Amino acid sequence: MTRDNQEPKKTNSFKKMGLIMLSFALFGAALGFLTMLLLGGRINDIQTGMTDILSLMQRIMLPALLIITAAAILLGERSIRRLRAIGKKIRETEDEECDRWEYEEEKTGAFGVMANILSQILCILILSAGYSVKYITGGNHKNMLASCLVFLGFYFYSGFYQTRYVKTIQAAHPDQKGDPSSMKFRQQWLDSCDEAQKELIYQSAYKTYSSINAWIPILLVFTMLGHLFFDTGIMAIVVVAVIWIVVTGSYLHSCVNMKGAKLRE
Amino acid sequence: MALLNYLKEYRSRMGINQTELGKLAGVSRQTISLIERGDYSPSVTLALKLAKICQVTVEDIFEYKEDEES
């Protein structure tokens, strides 16, 4: 038998899975051991350092929020302006040229949305540094109140940005329906898509589900190690665990529901 | 690629663009573009609709070719 004719070597899935799990367990043990070895005597120093970082964040909270909000608004407006120009090109061009503009539209839209979401997350993280009764009653309530107002302003801008983004896309693609202010917007949008567009959405949704399932165990280990060494509390662990349960539960519920619906038809 | 298609040729013969063909078939321009590029295999319903619009059979537009490896 020549090498080309050889059947592919059969793998034992249970053995492979056992080895993968064992290697992850060994990696976790090595990581724990190394962390203990490297940071064991310095845990107090690290905790002091983290407290210093937190207090620095509390001091720079207001200017940092202002800078991030200004940058996000600039990027958002630039993205909307560019999307409008691209939408005009989409309406004016045909076939292959239109394909290129639609790709540009996808890229510009993704950049704008990502910049907006990242800015929101950064603002939440910075605001969280001072978001405690202990800090507010410590005489810094004016700074905190001003920061909350800046954050609220940005929160409203983000809501309007997302609405304008959807309207701009709908102006270039009138077939895409859905009222962005409606609670049923996602369903309305999906209903207005044709079969190829739906397939793209389903594929992207499955990739997102796979990616979340790959990241959640890593985040869970990270939060557990944080609690083990730095006493960060179990809240972070509970939140990650709840997200895991909700994501898996929603996926399985949807699968069972769809199969059931097909049987009931 | 297992599914070849000649949709672009038939569309050109009809003298219409992707948007117009999409409107006739009740799908978006992007879907027609994806089919023409071979990036999307349409459902049986859409394939039949496209064949009806082009006034040919489905087999005239779409051709299934076995992969050489298989």
mmCIF file of C-alpha atoms in Angstrom:
data_model
loop_
_atom_site.group_PDB
_atom_site.id
_atom_site.type_symbol
_atom_site.label_atom_id
_atom_site.label_comp_id
_atom_site.label_asym_id
_atom_site.label_seq_id
_atom_site.Cartn_x
_atom_site.Cartn_y
_atom_site.Cartn_z
ATOM 1 C CA MET A 1 0.000 0.000 0.000
ATOM 2 C CA THR A 2 1.410 3.412 -0.952
ATOM 3 C CA ARG A 3 1.368 6.290 1.466
ATOM 4 C CA ASP A 4 -1.344 8.093 -0.532
ATOM 5 C CA ASN A 5 -3.682 5.089 -0.269
ATOM 6 C CA GLN A 6 -3.308 4.778 3.504
ATOM 7 C CA GLU A 7 -6.496 5.380 5.473
ATOM 8 C CA PRO A 8 -6.295 8.334 7.841
ATOM 9 C CA LYS A 9 -5.164 7.269 11.305
ATOM 10 C CA LYS A 10 -8.134 6.897 13.636
ATOM 11 C CA THR A 11 -7.936 8.964 16.803
ATOM 12 C CA ASN A 12 -9.415 7.992 20.145
ATOM 13 C CA SER A 13 -11.599 10.951 21.085
ATOM 14 C CA PHE A 14 -11.799 9.990 24.785
ATOM 15 C CA LYS A 15 -8.011 9.637 25.038
ATOM 16 C CA LYS A 16 -7.473 12.932 23.208
ATOM 17 C CA MET A 17 -10.042 14.753 25.366
ATOM 18 C CA GLY A 18 -8.481 13.268 28.544
ATOM 19 C CA LEU A 19 -5.034 14.458 27.462
ATOM 20 C CA ILE A 20 -6.326 17.942 26.617
ATOM 21 C CA MET A 21 -8.063 18.248 30.009
ATOM 22 C CA LEU A 22 -4.972 16.902 31.796
ATOM 23 C CA SER A 23 -2.752 19.414 29.999
ATOM 24 C CA PHE A 24 -5.107 22.260 30.998
ATOM 25 C CA ALA A 25 -5.109 21.030 34.625
ATOM 26 C CA LEU A 26 -1.287 20.865 34.607
ATOM 27 C CA PHE A 27 -1.120 24.328 33.045
ATOM 28 C CA GLY A 28 -3.457 25.680 35.752
ATOM 29 C CA ALA A 29 -1.388 24.047 38.497
ATOM 30 C CA ALA A 30 1.861 25.429 36.999
ATOM 31 C CA LEU A 31 0.289 28.888 36.672
ATOM 32 C CA GLY A 32 -0.881 28.781 40.299
ATOM 33 C CA PHE A 33 2.512 27.538 41.507
ATOM 34 C CA LEU A 34 4.412 30.170 39.503
ATOM 35 C CA THR A 35 2.075 32.956 40.641
ATOM 36 C CA MET A 36 2.540 31.871 44.258
ATOM 37 C CA LEU A 37 6.313 31.661 43.763
ATOM 38 C CA LEU A 38 6.626 35.032 42.055
ATOM 39 C CA LEU A 39 3.951 36.990 43.881
ATOM 40 C CA GLY A 40 3.596 35.051 47.147
ATOM 41 C CA GLY A 41 5.701 37.451 49.233
ATOM 42 C CA ARG A 42 4.523 40.512 47.386
ATOM 43 C CA ILE A 43 0.762 40.158 47.611
ATOM 44 C CA ASN A 44 0.554 43.052 50.078
ATOM 45 C CA ASP A 45 2.738 45.228 47.807
ATOM 46 C CA ILE A 46 0.523 44.393 44.810
ATOM 47 C CA GLN A 47 -2.632 45.156 46.785
ATOM 48 C CA THR A 48 -1.112 48.503 47.835
ATOM 49 C CA GLY A 49 -0.204 49.169 44.192
ATOM 50 C CA MET A 50 -3.750 48.357 43.080
ATOM 51 C CA THR A 51 -5.155 50.684 45.752
ATOM 52 C CA ASP A 52 -2.803 53.430 44.472
ATOM 53 C CA ILE A 53 -3.983 52.859 40.884
ATOM 54 C CA LEU A 54 -7.587 53.012 42.088
ATOM 55 C CA SER A 55 -7.002 56.278 43.933
ATOM 56 C CA LEU A 56 -5.212 57.704 40.850
ATOM 57 C CA MET A 57 -8.219 56.727 38.737
ATOM 58 C CA GLN A 58 -10.503 58.448 41.248
ATOM 59 C CA ARG A 59 -8.426 61.642 40.962
ATOM 60 C CA ILE A 60 -8.335 61.649 37.141
ATOM 61 C CA MET A 61 -11.895 60.337 36.757
ATOM 62 C CA LEU A 62 -13.507 63.548 35.499
ATOM 63 C CA PRO A 63 -10.819 64.622 32.960
ATOM 64 C CA ALA A 64 -10.433 61.015 31.750
ATOM 65 C CA LEU A 65 -14.189 60.673 31.187
ATOM 66 C CA LEU A 66 -14.264 64.022 29.377
ATOM 67 C CA ILE A 67 -11.368 63.025 27.076
ATOM 68 C CA ILE A 68 -12.880 59.600 26.279
ATOM 69 C CA THR A 69 -16.329 61.107 25.648
ATOM 70 C CA ALA A 70 -14.876 63.787 23.341
ATOM 71 C CA ALA A 71 -12.807 61.187 21.428
ATOM 72 C CA ALA A 72 -15.817 58.857 21.100
ATOM 73 C CA ILE A 73 -18.033 61.685 19.795
ATOM 74 C CA LEU A 74 -15.375 62.724 17.252
ATOM 75 C CA LEU A 75 -14.905 59.132 16.047
ATOM 76 C CA GLY A 76 -18.670 58.515 15.991
ATOM 77 C CA GLU A 77 -19.411 61.662 13.963
ATOM 78 C CA ARG A 78 -16.573 60.875 11.545
ATOM 79 C CA SER A 79 -17.921 57.350 11.079
ATOM 80 C CA ILE A 80 -21.516 58.588 10.470
ATOM 81 C CA ARG A 81 -20.298 61.206 7.951
ATOM 82 C CA ARG A 82 -18.277 58.559 6.112
ATOM 83 C CA LEU A 83 -21.205 56.119 6.182
ATOM 84 C CA ARG A 84 -23.474 58.756 4.601
ATOM 85 C CA ALA A 85 -20.921 59.361 1.813
ATOM 86 C CA ILE A 86 -20.575 55.590 1.254
ATOM 87 C CA GLY A 87 -24.380 55.198 1.227
ATOM 88 C CA LYS A 88 -24.556 57.778 -1.578
ATOM 89 C CA LYS A 89 -21.955 55.800 -3.563
ATOM 90 C CA ILE A 90 -23.905 52.562 -2.958
ATOM 91 C CA ARG A 91 -27.045 54.151 -4.405
ATOM 92 C CA GLU A 92 -25.127 55.504 -7.416
ATOM 93 C CA THR A 93 -23.006 52.469 -8.352
ATOM 94 C CA GLU A 94 -23.800 48.996 -9.638
ATOM 95 C CA ASP A 95 -22.607 45.416 -9.325
ATOM 96 C CA GLU A 96 -18.868 44.923 -8.540
ATOM 97 C CA GLU A 97 -18.268 48.580 -7.698
ATOM 98 C CA CYS A 98 -21.247 48.509 -5.359
ATOM 99 C CA ASP A 99 -19.786 45.361 -3.716
ATOM 100 C CA ARG A 100 -16.619 47.328 -2.899
ATOM 101 C CA TRP A 101 -18.599 50.221 -1.373
ATOM 102 C CA GLU A 102 -20.690 47.808 0.678
ATOM 103 C CA TYR A 103 -17.496 46.275 2.053
ATOM 104 C CA GLU A 104 -16.293 49.795 2.938
ATOM 105 C CA GLU A 105 -19.659 50.412 4.601
ATOM 106 C CA GLU A 106 -19.306 47.240 6.687
ATOM 107 C CA LYS A 107 -15.762 48.197 7.761
ATOM 108 C CA THR A 108 -16.643 51.812 8.601
ATOM 109 C CA GLY A 109 -19.777 50.759 10.485
ATOM 110 C CA ALA A 110 -17.872 48.104 12.465
ATOM 111 C CA PHE A 111 -15.163 50.644 13.356
ATOM 112 C CA GLY A 112 -17.722 53.225 14.537
ATOM 113 C CA VAL A 113 -19.721 50.750 16.623
ATOM 114 C CA MET A 114 -16.562 49.222 18.138
ATOM 115 C CA ALA A 115 -15.175 52.677 19.034
ATOM 116 C CA ASN A 116 -18.496 53.559 20.683
ATOM 117 C CA ILE A 117 -18.729 50.311 22.678
ATOM 118 C CA LEU A 118 -15.052 50.472 23.742
ATOM 119 C CA SER A 119 -15.501 54.060 24.930
ATOM 120 C CA GLN A 120 -18.614 53.079 26.898
ATOM 121 C CA ILE A 121 -16.734 50.201 28.570
ATOM 122 C CA LEU A 122 -13.735 52.436 29.380
ATOM 123 C CA CYS A 123 -16.074 55.050 30.890
ATOM 124 C CA ILE A 124 -17.815 52.376 33.002
ATOM 125 C CA LEU A 125 -14.442 51.032 34.224
ATOM 126 C CA ILE A 126 -13.205 54.513 35.162
ATOM 127 C CA LEU A 127 -16.480 55.464 36.804
ATOM 128 C CA SER A 128 -16.460 52.182 38.755
ATOM 129 C CA ALA A 129 -13.148 53.176 40.359
ATOM 130 C CA GLY A 130 -14.962 55.840 42.338
ATOM 131 C CA TYR A 131 -18.422 54.393 42.366
ATOM 132 C CA SER A 132 -18.665 53.538 46.038
ATOM 133 C CA VAL A 133 -20.425 55.073 49.020
ATOM 134 C CA LYS A 134 -17.072 55.103 50.853
ATOM 135 C CA TYR A 135 -15.574 57.381 48.183
ATOM 136 C CA ILE A 136 -18.614 59.612 47.855
ATOM 137 C CA THR A 137 -18.968 60.112 51.626
ATOM 138 C CA GLY A 138 -15.225 60.747 51.776
ATOM 139 C CA GLY A 139 -15.813 64.297 50.557
ATOM 140 C CA ASN A 140 -15.362 63.671 46.840
ATOM 141 C CA HIS A 141 -19.036 63.695 45.931
ATOM 142 C CA LYS A 142 -18.765 66.798 43.678
ATOM 143 C CA ASN A 143 -16.170 65.118 41.449
ATOM 144 C CA MET A 144 -18.277 61.957 41.389
ATOM 145 C CA LEU A 145 -21.479 63.844 40.564
ATOM 146 C CA ALA A 146 -19.811 65.712 37.687
ATOM 147 C CA SER A 147 -18.370 62.404 36.394
ATOM 148 C CA CYS A 148 -21.820 60.783 36.549
ATOM 149 C CA LEU A 149 -23.273 63.697 34.554
ATOM 150 C CA VAL A 150 -20.547 63.339 31.875
ATOM 151 C CA PHE A 151 -21.218 59.603 31.747
ATOM 152 C CA LEU A 152 -24.978 60.170 31.458
ATOM 153 C CA GLY A 153 -24.381 62.610 28.594
ATOM 154 C CA PHE A 154 -22.240 60.039 26.808
ATOM 155 C CA TYR A 155 -24.839 57.337 27.508
ATOM 156 C CA PHE A 156 -27.524 59.413 25.772
ATOM 157 C CA TYR A 157 -25.157 60.234 22.883
ATOM 158 C CA SER A 158 -24.471 56.485 22.433
ATOM 159 C CA GLY A 159 -28.189 55.721 22.247
ATOM 160 C CA PHE A 160 -28.707 58.417 19.606
ATOM 161 C CA TYR A 161 -25.527 57.331 17.764
ATOM 162 C CA GLN A 162 -26.826 53.769 17.438
ATOM 163 C CA THR A 163 -30.189 55.060 16.167
ATOM 164 C CA ARG A 164 -28.470 57.314 13.603
ATOM 165 C CA TYR A 165 -26.212 54.417 12.556
ATOM 166 C CA VAL A 166 -29.232 52.182 11.835
ATOM 167 C CA LYS A 167 -31.048 55.002 9.983
ATOM 168 C CA THR A 168 -27.925 55.705 7.870
ATOM 169 C CA ILE A 169 -27.673 52.016 6.892
ATOM 170 C CA GLN A 170 -31.408 51.938 6.132
ATOM 171 C CA ALA A 171 -31.041 55.008 3.870
ATOM 172 C CA ALA A 172 -28.519 53.083 1.751
ATOM 173 C CA HIS A 173 -30.504 49.826 1.953
ATOM 174 C CA PRO A 174 -34.227 50.691 2.037
ATOM 175 C CA ASP A 175 -35.160 46.982 2.231
ATOM 176 C CA GLN A 176 -33.667 46.754 5.733
ATOM 177 C CA LYS A 177 -36.556 47.469 8.077
ATOM 178 C CA GLY A 178 -36.801 47.946 11.814
ATOM 179 C CA ASP A 179 -37.414 50.736 14.263
ATOM 180 C CA PRO A 180 -34.208 51.145 16.331
ATOM 181 C CA SER A 181 -36.227 52.490 19.265
ATOM 182 C CA SER A 182 -38.408 49.364 19.372
ATOM 183 C CA MET A 183 -37.735 46.463 21.744
ATOM 184 C CA LYS A 184 -38.403 44.165 18.781
ATOM 185 C CA PHE A 185 -35.829 45.884 16.553
ATOM 186 C CA ARG A 186 -33.564 42.832 16.162
ATOM 187 C CA GLN A 187 -36.490 40.629 15.129
ATOM 188 C CA GLN A 188 -37.802 43.300 12.711
ATOM 189 C CA TRP A 189 -34.314 43.635 11.158
ATOM 190 C CA LEU A 190 -33.925 39.859 10.806
ATOM 191 C CA ASP A 191 -37.400 39.538 9.261
ATOM 192 C CA SER A 192 -36.460 42.095 6.579
ATOM 193 C CA CYS A 193 -33.324 40.158 5.588
ATOM 194 C CA ASP A 194 -33.353 37.700 2.691
ATOM 195 C CA GLU A 195 -31.939 34.157 2.843
ATOM 196 C CA ALA A 196 -28.272 35.026 2.115
ATOM 197 C CA GLN A 197 -28.276 37.897 4.599
ATOM 198 C CA LYS A 198 -29.850 35.632 7.226
ATOM 199 C CA GLU A 199 -27.170 32.998 6.628
ATOM 200 C CA LEU A 200 -24.455 35.620 7.235
ATOM 201 C CA ILE A 201 -26.158 36.637 10.492
ATOM 202 C CA TYR A 202 -26.535 32.995 11.635
ATOM 203 C CA GLN A 203 -22.896 32.219 10.832
ATOM 204 C CA SER A 204 -21.698 35.314 12.699
ATOM 205 C CA ALA A 205 -23.966 34.456 15.658
ATOM 206 C CA TYR A 206 -22.552 30.899 15.852
ATOM 207 C CA LYS A 207 -18.979 32.236 15.694
ATOM 208 C CA THR A 208 -19.840 34.627 18.533
ATOM 209 C CA TYR A 209 -21.297 31.742 20.587
ATOM 210 C CA SER A 210 -18.126 29.651 19.995
ATOM 211 C CA SER A 211 -15.898 32.584 20.889
ATOM 212 C CA ILE A 212 -17.842 33.286 24.117
ATOM 213 C CA ASN A 213 -17.563 29.601 25.063
ATOM 214 C CA ALA A 214 -13.797 29.752 24.539
ATOM 215 C CA TRP A 215 -13.365 32.944 26.578
ATOM 216 C CA ILE A 216 -15.655 32.236 29.545
ATOM 217 C CA PRO A 217 -13.584 29.381 31.086
ATOM 218 C CA ILE A 218 -10.445 31.566 30.758
ATOM 219 C CA LEU A 219 -12.208 34.489 32.461
ATOM 220 C CA LEU A 220 -13.530 32.156 35.154
ATOM 221 C CA VAL A 221 -9.993 30.894 35.948
ATOM 222 C CA PHE A 222 -8.738 34.492 35.882
ATOM 223 C CA THR A 223 -11.386 35.719 38.330
ATOM 224 C CA MET A 224 -10.852 32.679 40.578
ATOM 225 C CA LEU A 225 -7.074 33.305 40.664
ATOM 226 C CA GLY A 226 -7.771 36.978 41.372
ATOM 227 C CA HIS A 227 -9.916 36.006 44.349
ATOM 228 C CA LEU A 228 -7.374 33.412 45.521
ATOM 229 C CA PHE A 229 -4.396 35.770 45.538
ATOM 230 C CA PHE A 230 -5.835 39.274 45.813
ATOM 231 C CA ASP A 231 -9.133 38.671 47.573
ATOM 232 C CA THR A 232 -11.077 40.370 44.769
ATOM 233 C CA GLY A 233 -14.353 38.873 46.026
ATOM 234 C CA ILE A 234 -16.641 36.262 44.541
ATOM 235 C CA MET A 235 -18.858 38.789 42.698
ATOM 236 C CA ALA A 236 -16.684 38.685 39.548
ATOM 237 C CA ILE A 237 -16.753 34.853 39.589
ATOM 238 C CA VAL A 238 -20.557 34.833 40.024
ATOM 239 C CA VAL A 239 -21.024 37.311 37.131
ATOM 240 C CA VAL A 240 -18.891 35.246 34.714
ATOM 241 C CA ALA A 241 -20.652 32.040 35.837
ATOM 242 C CA VAL A 242 -24.100 33.650 35.279
ATOM 243 C CA ILE A 243 -23.061 34.798 31.781
ATOM 244 C CA TRP A 244 -21.937 31.207 31.018
ATOM 245 C CA ILE A 245 -25.258 29.773 32.220
ATOM 246 C CA VAL A 246 -27.313 32.394 30.322
ATOM 247 C CA VAL A 247 -25.381 31.935 27.038
ATOM 248 C CA THR A 248 -25.493 28.128 27.129
ATOM 249 C CA GLY A 249 -29.107 28.094 28.348
ATOM 250 C CA SER A 250 -30.262 30.493 25.591
ATOM 251 C CA TYR A 251 -28.513 28.465 22.885
ATOM 252 C CA LEU A 252 -29.931 25.129 24.083
ATOM 253 C CA HIS A 253 -33.408 26.602 24.668
ATOM 254 C CA SER A 254 -33.407 28.011 21.135
ATOM 255 C CA CYS A 255 -32.310 24.643 19.631
ATOM 256 C CA VAL A 256 -34.982 22.675 21.531
ATOM 257 C CA ASN A 257 -37.669 25.281 20.743
ATOM 258 C CA MET A 258 -36.933 25.266 17.013
ATOM 259 C CA LYS A 259 -36.989 21.458 16.814
ATOM 260 C CA GLY A 260 -40.239 21.428 18.796
ATOM 261 C CA ALA A 261 -41.781 24.085 16.522
ATOM 262 C CA LYS A 262 -40.928 21.999 13.456
ATOM 263 C CA LEU A 263 -42.646 18.954 15.026
ATOM 264 C CA ARG A 264 -45.746 20.990 15.923
ATOM 265 C CA GLU A 265 -46.073 22.385 12.348
ATOM 266 C CA MET B 1 -16.177 24.375 -5.818
ATOM 267 C CA ALA B 2 -19.052 21.900 -6.263
ATOM 268 C CA LEU B 3 -21.713 24.301 -7.542
ATOM 269 C CA LEU B 4 -20.911 26.324 -10.652
ATOM 270 C CA ASN B 5 -23.292 28.942 -11.940
ATOM 271 C CA TYR B 6 -23.821 31.030 -15.046
ATOM 272 C CA LEU B 7 -26.193 33.567 -13.526
ATOM 273 C CA LYS B 8 -23.988 36.522 -14.466
ATOM 274 C CA GLU B 9 -24.017 35.454 -18.141
ATOM 275 C CA TYR B 10 -27.804 35.083 -18.197
ATOM 276 C CA ARG B 11 -28.259 38.403 -16.379
ATOM 277 C CA SER B 12 -25.965 40.156 -18.882
ATOM 278 C CA ARG B 13 -27.951 38.635 -21.731
ATOM 279 C CA MET B 14 -31.112 40.086 -20.234
ATOM 280 C CA GLY B 15 -29.376 43.467 -19.981
ATOM 281 C CA ILE B 16 -30.212 44.071 -16.324
ATOM 282 C CA ASN B 17 -28.040 44.813 -13.308
ATOM 283 C CA GLN B 18 -27.871 42.968 -9.972
ATOM 284 C CA THR B 19 -30.304 45.369 -8.278
ATOM 285 C CA GLU B 20 -32.939 44.829 -10.969
ATOM 286 C CA LEU B 21 -32.537 41.050 -10.923
ATOM 287 C CA GLY B 22 -32.712 41.131 -7.118
ATOM 288 C CA LYS B 23 -35.977 43.105 -7.281
ATOM 289 C CA LEU B 24 -37.465 40.609 -9.753
ATOM 290 C CA ALA B 25 -36.444 37.671 -7.539
ATOM 291 C CA GLY B 26 -37.453 39.387 -4.288
ATOM 292 C CA VAL B 27 -33.961 39.351 -2.791
ATOM 293 C CA SER B 28 -31.266 41.941 -2.195
ATOM 294 C CA ARG B 29 -28.552 42.961 -4.663
ATOM 295 C CA GLN B 30 -25.974 41.485 -2.247
ATOM 296 C CA THR B 31 -27.579 38.043 -2.527
ATOM 297 C CA ILE B 32 -27.398 38.117 -6.338
ATOM 298 C CA SER B 33 -23.760 39.222 -6.076
ATOM 299 C CA LEU B 34 -22.955 36.421 -3.582
ATOM 300 C CA ILE B 35 -24.573 33.819 -5.882
ATOM 301 C CA GLU B 36 -22.720 35.105 -8.960
ATOM 302 C CA ARG B 37 -19.386 34.981 -7.105
ATOM 303 C CA GLY B 38 -20.131 31.421 -5.961
ATOM 304 C CA ASP B 39 -20.017 32.502 -2.295
ATOM 305 C CA TYR B 40 -23.599 31.458 -1.612
ATOM 306 C CA SER B 41 -25.668 28.497 -2.796
ATOM 307 C CA PRO B 42 -29.296 29.633 -3.080
ATOM 308 C CA SER B 43 -32.280 27.710 -1.749
ATOM 309 C CA VAL B 44 -34.245 25.551 -4.203
ATOM 310 C CA THR B 45 -37.037 28.150 -4.203
ATOM 311 C CA LEU B 46 -34.689 31.000 -5.137
ATOM 312 C CA ALA B 47 -32.910 28.882 -7.764
ATOM 313 C CA LEU B 48 -36.289 28.069 -9.365
ATOM 314 C CA LYS B 49 -37.306 31.741 -9.226
ATOM 315 C CA LEU B 50 -34.058 32.826 -10.910
ATOM 316 C CA ALA B 51 -34.464 30.186 -13.602
ATOM 317 C CA LYS B 52 -38.049 31.362 -14.241
ATOM 318 C CA ILE B 53 -36.907 34.994 -14.534
ATOM 319 C CA CYS B 54 -34.124 34.041 -16.972
ATOM 320 C CA GLN B 55 -36.593 31.739 -18.799
ATOM 321 C CA VAL B 56 -34.272 28.735 -18.623
ATOM 322 C CA THR B 57 -34.070 25.622 -16.445
ATOM 323 C CA VAL B 58 -32.264 25.507 -13.093
ATOM 324 C CA GLU B 59 -29.690 23.179 -14.673
ATOM 325 C CA ASP B 60 -28.887 25.847 -17.276
ATOM 326 C CA ILE B 61 -27.903 28.299 -14.564
ATOM 327 C CA PHE B 62 -26.470 25.930 -11.954
ATOM 328 C CA GLU B 63 -24.136 23.040 -12.592
ATOM 329 C CA TYR B 64 -23.039 20.521 -9.989
ATOM 330 C CA LYS B 65 -19.483 19.256 -10.446
ATOM 331 C CA GLU B 66 -17.969 16.487 -8.349
ATOM 332 C CA ASP B 67 -14.756 17.560 -6.612
ATOM 333 C CA GLU B 68 -11.708 15.902 -8.189
ATOM 334 C CA GLU B 69 -10.488 14.670 -4.775
ATOM 335 C CA SER B 70 -13.700 12.769 -3.997
#
